[in-house]
PDB file of C-alpha atoms in Angstrom:
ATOM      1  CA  UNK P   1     -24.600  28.946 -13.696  1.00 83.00           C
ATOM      2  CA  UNK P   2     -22.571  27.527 -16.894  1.00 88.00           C
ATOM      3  CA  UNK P   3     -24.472  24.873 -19.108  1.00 91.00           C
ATOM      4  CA  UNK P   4     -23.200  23.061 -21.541  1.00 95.00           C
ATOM      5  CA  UNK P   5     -25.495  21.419 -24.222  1.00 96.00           C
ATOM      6  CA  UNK P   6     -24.108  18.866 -26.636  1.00 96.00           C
ATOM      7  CA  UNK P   7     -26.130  17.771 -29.840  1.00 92.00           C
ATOM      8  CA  UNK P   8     -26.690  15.222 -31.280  1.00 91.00           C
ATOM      9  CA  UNK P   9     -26.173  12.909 -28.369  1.00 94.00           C
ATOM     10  CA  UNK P  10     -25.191   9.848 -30.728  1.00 95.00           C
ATOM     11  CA  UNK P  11     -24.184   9.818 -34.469  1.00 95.00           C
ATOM     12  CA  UNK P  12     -23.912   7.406 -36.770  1.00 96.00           C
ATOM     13  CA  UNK P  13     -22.056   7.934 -40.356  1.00 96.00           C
ATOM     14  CA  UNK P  14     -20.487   6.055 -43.305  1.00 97.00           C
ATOM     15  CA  UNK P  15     -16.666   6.375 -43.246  1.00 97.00           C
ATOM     16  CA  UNK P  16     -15.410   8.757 -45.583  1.00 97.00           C
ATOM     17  CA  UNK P  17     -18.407  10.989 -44.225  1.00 97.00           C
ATOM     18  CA  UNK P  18     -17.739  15.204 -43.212  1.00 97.00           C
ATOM     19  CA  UNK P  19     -19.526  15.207 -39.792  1.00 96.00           C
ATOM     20  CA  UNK P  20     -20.283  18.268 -37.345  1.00 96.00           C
ATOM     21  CA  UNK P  21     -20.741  18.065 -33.814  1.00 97.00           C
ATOM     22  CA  UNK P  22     -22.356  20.788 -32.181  1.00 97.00           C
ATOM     23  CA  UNK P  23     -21.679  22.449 -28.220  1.00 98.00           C
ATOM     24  CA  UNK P  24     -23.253  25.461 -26.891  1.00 97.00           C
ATOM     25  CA  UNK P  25     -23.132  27.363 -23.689  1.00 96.00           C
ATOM     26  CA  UNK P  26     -24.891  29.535 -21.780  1.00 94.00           C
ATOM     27  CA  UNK P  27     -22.499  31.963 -20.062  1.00 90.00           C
ATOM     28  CA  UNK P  28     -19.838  33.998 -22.261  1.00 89.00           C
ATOM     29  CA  UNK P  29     -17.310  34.588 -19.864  1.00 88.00           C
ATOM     30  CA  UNK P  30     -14.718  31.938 -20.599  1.00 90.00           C
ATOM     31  CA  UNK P  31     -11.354  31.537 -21.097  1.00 89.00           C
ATOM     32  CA  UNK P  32     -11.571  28.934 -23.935  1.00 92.00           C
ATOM     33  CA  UNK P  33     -13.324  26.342 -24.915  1.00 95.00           C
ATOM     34  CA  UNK P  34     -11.985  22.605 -25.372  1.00 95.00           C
ATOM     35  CA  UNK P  35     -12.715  19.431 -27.337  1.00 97.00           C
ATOM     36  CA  UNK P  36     -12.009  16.192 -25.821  1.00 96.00           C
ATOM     37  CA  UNK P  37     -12.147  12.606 -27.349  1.00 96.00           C
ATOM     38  CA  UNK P  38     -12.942   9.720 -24.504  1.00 95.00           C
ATOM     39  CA  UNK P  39     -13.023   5.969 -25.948  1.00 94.00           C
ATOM     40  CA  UNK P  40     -14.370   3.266 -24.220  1.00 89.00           C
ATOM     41  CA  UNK P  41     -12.837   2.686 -20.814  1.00 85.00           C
ATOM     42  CA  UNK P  42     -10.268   5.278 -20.640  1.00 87.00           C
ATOM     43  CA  UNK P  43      -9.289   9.036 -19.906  1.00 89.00           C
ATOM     44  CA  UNK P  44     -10.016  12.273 -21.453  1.00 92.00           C
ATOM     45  CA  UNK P  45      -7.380  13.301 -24.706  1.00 92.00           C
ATOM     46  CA  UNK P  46      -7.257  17.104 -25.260  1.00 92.00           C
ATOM     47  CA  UNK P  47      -7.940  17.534 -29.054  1.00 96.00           C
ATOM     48  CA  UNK P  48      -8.429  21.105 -29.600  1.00 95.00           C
ATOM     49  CA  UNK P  49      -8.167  24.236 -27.652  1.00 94.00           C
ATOM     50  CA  UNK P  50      -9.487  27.294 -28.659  1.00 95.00           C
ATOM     51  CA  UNK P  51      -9.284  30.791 -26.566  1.00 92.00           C
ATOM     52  CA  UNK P  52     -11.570  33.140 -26.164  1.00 91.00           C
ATOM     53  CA  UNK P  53      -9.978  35.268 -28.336  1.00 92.00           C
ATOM     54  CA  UNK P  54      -9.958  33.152 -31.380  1.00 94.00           C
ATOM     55  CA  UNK P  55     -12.836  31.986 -34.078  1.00 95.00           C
ATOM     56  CA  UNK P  56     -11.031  28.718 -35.245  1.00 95.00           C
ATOM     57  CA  UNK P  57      -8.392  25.924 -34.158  1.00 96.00           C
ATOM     58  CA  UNK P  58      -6.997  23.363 -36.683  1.00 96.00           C
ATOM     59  CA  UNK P  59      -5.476  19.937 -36.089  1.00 95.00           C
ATOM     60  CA  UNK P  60      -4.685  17.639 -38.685  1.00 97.00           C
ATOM     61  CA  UNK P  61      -8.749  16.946 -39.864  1.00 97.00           C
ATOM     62  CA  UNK P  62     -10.367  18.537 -37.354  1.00 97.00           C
ATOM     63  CA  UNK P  63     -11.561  21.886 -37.352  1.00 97.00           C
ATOM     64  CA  UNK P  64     -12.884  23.944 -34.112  1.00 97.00           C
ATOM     65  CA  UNK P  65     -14.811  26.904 -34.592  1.00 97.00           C
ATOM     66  CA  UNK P  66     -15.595  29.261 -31.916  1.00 97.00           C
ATOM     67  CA  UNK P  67     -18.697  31.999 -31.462  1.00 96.00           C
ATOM     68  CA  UNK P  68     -18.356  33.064 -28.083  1.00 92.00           C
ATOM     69  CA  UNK P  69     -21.189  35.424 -28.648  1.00 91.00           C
ATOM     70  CA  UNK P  70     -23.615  33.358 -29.257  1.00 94.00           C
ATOM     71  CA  UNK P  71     -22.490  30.417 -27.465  1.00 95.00           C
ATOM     72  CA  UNK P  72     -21.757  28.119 -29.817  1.00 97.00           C
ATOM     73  CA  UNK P  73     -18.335  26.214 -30.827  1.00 98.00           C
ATOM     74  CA  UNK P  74     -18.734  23.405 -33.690  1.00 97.00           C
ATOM     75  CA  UNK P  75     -16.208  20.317 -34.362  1.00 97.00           C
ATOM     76  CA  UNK P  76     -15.834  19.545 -37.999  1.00 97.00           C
ATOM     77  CA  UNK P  77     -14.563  16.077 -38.847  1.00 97.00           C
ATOM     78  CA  UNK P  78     -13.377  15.808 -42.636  1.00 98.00           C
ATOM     79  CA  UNK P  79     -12.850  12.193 -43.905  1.00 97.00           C
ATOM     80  CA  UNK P  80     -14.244  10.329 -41.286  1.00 97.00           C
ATOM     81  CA  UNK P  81     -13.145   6.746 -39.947  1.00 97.00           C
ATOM     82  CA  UNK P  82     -12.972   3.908 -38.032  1.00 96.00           C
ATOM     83  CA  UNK P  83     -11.005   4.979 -35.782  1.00 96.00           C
ATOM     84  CA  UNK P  84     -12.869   7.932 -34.985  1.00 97.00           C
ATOM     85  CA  UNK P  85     -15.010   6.608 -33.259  1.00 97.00           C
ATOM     86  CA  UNK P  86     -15.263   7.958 -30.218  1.00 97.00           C
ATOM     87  CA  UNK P  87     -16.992  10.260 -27.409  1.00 96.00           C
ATOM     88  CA  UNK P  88     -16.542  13.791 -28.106  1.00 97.00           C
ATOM     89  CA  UNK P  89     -16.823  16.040 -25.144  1.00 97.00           C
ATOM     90  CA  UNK P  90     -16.369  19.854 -25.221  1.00 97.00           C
ATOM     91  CA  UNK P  91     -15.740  21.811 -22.304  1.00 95.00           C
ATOM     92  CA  UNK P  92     -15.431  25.699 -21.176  1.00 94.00           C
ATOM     93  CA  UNK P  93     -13.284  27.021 -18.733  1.00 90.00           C
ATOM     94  CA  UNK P  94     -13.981  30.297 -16.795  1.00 83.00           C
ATOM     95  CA  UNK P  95     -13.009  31.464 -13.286  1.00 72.00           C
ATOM     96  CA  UNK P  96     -14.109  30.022 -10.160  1.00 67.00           C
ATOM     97  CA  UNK P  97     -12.970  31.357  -6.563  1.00 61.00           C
ATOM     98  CA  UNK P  98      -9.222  30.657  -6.297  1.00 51.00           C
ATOM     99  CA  UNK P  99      -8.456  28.624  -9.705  1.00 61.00           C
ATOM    100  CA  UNK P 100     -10.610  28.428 -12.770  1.00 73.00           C
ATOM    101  CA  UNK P 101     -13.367  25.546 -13.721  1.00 82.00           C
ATOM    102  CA  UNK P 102     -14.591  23.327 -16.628  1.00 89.00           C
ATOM    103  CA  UNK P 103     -17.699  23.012 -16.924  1.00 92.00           C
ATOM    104  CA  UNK P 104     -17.943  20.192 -19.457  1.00 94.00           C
ATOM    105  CA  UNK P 105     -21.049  18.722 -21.965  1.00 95.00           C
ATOM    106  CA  UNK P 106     -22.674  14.956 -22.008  1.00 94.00           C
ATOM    107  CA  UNK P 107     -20.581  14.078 -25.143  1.00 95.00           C
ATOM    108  CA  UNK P 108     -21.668  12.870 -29.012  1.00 97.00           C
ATOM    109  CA  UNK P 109     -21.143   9.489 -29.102  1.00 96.00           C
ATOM    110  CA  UNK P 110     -19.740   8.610 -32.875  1.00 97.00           C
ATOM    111  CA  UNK P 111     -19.655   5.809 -34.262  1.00 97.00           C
ATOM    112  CA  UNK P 112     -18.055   5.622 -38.363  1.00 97.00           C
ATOM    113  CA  UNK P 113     -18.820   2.625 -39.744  1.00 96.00           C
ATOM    114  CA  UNK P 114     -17.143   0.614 -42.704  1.00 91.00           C
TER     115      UNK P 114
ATOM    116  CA  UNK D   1       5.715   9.898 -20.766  1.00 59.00           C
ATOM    117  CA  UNK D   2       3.179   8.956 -17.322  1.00 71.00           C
ATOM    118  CA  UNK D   3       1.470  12.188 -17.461  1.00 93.00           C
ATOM    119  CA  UNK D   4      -1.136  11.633 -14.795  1.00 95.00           C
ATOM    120  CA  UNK D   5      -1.666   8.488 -13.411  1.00 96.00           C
ATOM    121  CA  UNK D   6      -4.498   7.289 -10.821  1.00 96.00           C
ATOM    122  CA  UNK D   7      -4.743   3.932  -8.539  1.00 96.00           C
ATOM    123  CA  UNK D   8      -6.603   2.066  -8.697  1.00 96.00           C
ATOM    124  CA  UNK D   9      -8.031   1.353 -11.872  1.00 95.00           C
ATOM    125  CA  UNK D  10     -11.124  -0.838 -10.400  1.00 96.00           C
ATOM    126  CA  UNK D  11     -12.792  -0.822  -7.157  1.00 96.00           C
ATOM    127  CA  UNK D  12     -15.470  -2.836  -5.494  1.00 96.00           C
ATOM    128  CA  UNK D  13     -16.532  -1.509  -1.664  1.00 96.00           C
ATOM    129  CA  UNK D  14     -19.412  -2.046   0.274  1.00 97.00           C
ATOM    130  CA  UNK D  15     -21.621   0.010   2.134  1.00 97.00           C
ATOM    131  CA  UNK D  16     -20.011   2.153   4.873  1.00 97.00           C
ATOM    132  CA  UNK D  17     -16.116   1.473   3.407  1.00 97.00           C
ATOM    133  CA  UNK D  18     -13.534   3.862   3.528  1.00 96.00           C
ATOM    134  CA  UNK D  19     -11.142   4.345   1.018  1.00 96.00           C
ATOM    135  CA  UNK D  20      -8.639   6.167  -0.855  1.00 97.00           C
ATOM    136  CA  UNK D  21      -8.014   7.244  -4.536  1.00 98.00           C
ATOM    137  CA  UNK D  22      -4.698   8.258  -5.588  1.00 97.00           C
ATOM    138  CA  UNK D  23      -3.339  10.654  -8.251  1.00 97.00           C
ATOM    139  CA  UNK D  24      -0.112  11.655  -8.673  1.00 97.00           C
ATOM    140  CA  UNK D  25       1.347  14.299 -12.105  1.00 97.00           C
ATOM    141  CA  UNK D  26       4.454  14.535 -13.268  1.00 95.00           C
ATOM    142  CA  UNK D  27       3.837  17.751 -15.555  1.00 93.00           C
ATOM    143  CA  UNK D  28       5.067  20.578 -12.774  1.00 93.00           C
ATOM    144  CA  UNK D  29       1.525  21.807 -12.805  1.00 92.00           C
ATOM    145  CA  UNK D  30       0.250  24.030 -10.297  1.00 91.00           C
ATOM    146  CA  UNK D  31      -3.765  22.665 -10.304  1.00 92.00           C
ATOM    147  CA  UNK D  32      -5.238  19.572  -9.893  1.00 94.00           C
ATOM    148  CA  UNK D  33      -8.793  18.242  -9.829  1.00 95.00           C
ATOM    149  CA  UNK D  34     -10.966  15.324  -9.404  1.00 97.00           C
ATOM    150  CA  UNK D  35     -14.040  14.766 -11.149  1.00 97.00           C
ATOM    151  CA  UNK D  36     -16.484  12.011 -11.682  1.00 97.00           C
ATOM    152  CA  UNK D  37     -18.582  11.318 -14.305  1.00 96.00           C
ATOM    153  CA  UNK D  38     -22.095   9.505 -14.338  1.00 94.00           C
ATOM    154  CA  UNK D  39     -24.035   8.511 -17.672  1.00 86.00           C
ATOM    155  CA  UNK D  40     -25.977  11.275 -18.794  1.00 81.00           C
ATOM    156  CA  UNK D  41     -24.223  14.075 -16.562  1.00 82.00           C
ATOM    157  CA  UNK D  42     -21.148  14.608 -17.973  1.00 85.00           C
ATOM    158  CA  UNK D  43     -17.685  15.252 -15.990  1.00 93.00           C
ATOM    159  CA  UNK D  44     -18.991  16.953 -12.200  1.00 94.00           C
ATOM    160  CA  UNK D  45     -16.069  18.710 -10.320  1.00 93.00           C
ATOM    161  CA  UNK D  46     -15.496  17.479  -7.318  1.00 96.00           C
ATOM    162  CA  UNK D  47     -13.153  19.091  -5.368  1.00 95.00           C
ATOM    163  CA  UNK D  48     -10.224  21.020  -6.601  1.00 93.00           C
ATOM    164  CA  UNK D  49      -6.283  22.774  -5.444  1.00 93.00           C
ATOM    165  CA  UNK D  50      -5.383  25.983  -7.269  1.00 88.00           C
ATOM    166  CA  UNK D  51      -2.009  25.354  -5.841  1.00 88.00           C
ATOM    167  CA  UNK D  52      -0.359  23.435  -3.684  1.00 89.00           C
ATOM    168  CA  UNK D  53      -1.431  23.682  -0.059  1.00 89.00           C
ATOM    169  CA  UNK D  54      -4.938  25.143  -0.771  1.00 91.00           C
ATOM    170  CA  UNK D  55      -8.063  23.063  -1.639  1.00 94.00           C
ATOM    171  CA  UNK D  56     -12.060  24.273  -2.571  1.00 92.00           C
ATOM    172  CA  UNK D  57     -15.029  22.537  -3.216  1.00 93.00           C
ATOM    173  CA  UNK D  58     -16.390  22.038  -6.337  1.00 91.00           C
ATOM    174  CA  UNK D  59     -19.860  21.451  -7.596  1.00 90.00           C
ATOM    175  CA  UNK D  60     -20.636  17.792  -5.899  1.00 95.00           C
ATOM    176  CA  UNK D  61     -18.065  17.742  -2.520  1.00 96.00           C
ATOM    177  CA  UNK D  62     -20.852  15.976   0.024  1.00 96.00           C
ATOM    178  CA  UNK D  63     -19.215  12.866   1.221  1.00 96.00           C
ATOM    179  CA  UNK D  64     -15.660  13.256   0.128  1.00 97.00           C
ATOM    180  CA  UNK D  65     -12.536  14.977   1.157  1.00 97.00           C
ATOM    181  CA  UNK D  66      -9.129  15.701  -0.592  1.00 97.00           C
ATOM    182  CA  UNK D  67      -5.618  16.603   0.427  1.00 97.00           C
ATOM    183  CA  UNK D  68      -2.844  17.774  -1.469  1.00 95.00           C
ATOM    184  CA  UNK D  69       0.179  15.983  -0.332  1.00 89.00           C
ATOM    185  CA  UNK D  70       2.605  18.090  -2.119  1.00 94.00           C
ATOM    186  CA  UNK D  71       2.775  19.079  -5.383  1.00 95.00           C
ATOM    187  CA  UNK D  72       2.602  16.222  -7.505  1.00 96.00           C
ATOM    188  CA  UNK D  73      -0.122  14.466  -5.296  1.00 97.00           C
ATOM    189  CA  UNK D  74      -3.750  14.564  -4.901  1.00 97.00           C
ATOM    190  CA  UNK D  75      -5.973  12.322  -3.032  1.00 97.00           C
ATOM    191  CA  UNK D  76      -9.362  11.887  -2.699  1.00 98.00           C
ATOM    192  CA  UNK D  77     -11.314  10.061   0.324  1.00 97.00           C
ATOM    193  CA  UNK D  78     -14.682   8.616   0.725  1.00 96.00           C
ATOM    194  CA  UNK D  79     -14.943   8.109   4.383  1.00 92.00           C
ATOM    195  CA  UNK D  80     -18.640   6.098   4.560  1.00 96.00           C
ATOM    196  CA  UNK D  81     -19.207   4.802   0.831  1.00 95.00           C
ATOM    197  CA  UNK D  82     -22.673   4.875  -0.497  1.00 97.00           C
ATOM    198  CA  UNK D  83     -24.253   3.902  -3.750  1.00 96.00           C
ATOM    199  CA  UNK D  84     -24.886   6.750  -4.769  1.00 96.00           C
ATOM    200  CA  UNK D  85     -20.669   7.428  -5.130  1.00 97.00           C
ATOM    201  CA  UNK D  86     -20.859   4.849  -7.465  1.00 97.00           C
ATOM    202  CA  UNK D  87     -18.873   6.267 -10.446  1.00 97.00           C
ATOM    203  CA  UNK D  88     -16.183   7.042 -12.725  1.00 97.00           C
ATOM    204  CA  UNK D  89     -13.677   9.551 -10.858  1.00 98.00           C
ATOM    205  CA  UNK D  90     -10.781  10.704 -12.858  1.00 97.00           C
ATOM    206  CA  UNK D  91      -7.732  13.146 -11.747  1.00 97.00           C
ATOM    207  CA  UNK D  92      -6.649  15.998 -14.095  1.00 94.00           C
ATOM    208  CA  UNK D  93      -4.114  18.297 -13.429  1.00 93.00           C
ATOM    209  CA  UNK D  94      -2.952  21.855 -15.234  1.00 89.00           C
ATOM    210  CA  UNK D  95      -1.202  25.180 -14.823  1.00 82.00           C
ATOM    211  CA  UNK D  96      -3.681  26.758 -13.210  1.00 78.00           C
ATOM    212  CA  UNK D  97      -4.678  30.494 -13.023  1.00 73.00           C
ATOM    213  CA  UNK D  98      -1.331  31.801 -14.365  1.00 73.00           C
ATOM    214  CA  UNK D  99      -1.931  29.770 -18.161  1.00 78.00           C
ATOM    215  CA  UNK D 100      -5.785  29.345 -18.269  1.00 77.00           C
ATOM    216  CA  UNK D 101      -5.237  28.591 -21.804  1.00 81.00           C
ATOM    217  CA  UNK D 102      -3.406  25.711 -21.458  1.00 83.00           C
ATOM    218  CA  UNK D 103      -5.372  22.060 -21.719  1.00 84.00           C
ATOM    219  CA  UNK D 104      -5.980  20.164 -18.383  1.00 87.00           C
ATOM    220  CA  UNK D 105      -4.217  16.367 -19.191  1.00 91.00           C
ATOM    221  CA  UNK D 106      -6.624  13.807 -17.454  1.00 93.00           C
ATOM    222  CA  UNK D 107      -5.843  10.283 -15.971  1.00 94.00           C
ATOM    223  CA  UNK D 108      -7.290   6.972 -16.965  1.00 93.00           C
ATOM    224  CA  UNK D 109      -9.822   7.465 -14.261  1.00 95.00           C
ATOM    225  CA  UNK D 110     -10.837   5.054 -11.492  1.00 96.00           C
ATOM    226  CA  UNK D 111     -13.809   2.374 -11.804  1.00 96.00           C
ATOM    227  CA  UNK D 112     -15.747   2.523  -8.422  1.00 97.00           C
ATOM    228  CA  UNK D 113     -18.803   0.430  -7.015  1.00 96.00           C
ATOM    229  CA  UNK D 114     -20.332   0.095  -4.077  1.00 97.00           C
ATOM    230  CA  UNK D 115     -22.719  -2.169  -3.097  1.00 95.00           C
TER     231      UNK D 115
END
């Protein structure tokens, strides 16, 4: 069975701060693996994808790294602020029976303070 | 630019109520799912339709069903609430099998309690 462990749970950083959060896995066989920002109240917001065949997906100043051998994928965060704070969930998709599955983390809460 | 949208947003029911939560996409997508999520444990997958007139159980189905109306619509149905359903279900829909590397786009999700 697919677990997904997210560390650190919470974070707390200065703005301006370079922050990693961490996701690992337990089961190789996946599609891709996705990043997800929730805030407070509201849905999930795709913010990376990255497949199974690549090591890295960029979007503006976030980075996604991807090592699906050793089950790891990392979230890099340059220039943190404000309004980054957030809950970051990563997720991995693989098959399951007639469609395919995500099997998702608990989150890193962030919080970038002034 | 709706996306996927879920009614209602907020729900009180007691004990024993039936009810009802809607979800409806407007992307063409082939899949859609319902999850709920509980502090600590993360999005659970509920139920889910690969395609339109099929539906399979997910990791936490006991005490809900689903059907998919038609293509765009998704509903899921707690026939005797209990506490224990007491959650945060959202809808997310996608392409499916034939673009697993496409994102799924969630809904705002749905506030439930029962009491």
């Amino acid at each position: 069975k697919q677990e997904v462990t997210q560390i650190p749970a919470a974070l707390s950083v200065p703005e301006g701060e370079n922050l990693v959060l961490n996701c690992s896995f337990t089961d190789s066989a996946i599609y891709n693996l996705q990043w997800f920002r929730q805030d407070p109240g509201k849905g999930l917001t795709s913010l990376l994808l990255i497949q199974s065949s690549q090591r890295e997906q960029t979007s503006g100043r976030l980075n996604a790294s991807l090592d699906k051998s050793s089950g790891r994928s990392t979230l890099y965060i340059a220039a943190s602020q404000p309004g980054d704070s957030a809950t970051y969930l990563c997720a991995v998709r693989a098959r399951m029976g007639g469609g395919n599955k995500l099997t998702f983390g608990t989150g890193t809460q962030l919080k970038v303070e002034l | 630019n709706a996306g996927v949208t879920q009614t209602p947003k907020f729900q009180v029911l007691k004990t024993g109520q039936s009810m009802t939560l809607q979800c409806a996409q407007d992307m063409n997508h082939n899949s859609m799912y319902w999850y709920r999520q509980d502090p600590g444990m993360g999005l659970r997958l509920i139920y889910y339709s690969a395609s339109e007139g099929t539906t399979d159980k997910g990791e936490v189905p006991n005490g809900y069903n689903v059907s998919r109306l038609n293509k765009r619509e998704f509903s899921l149905r707690l026939e005797s609430a209990a506490p224990s359903q007491t959650s945060v279900y959202f809808c997310a829909s996608g392409p499916g099998t034939a673009n697993p590397n496409q994102p799924q786009h969630f809904g705002d999700g749905t506030r439930l309690s029962i009491l």
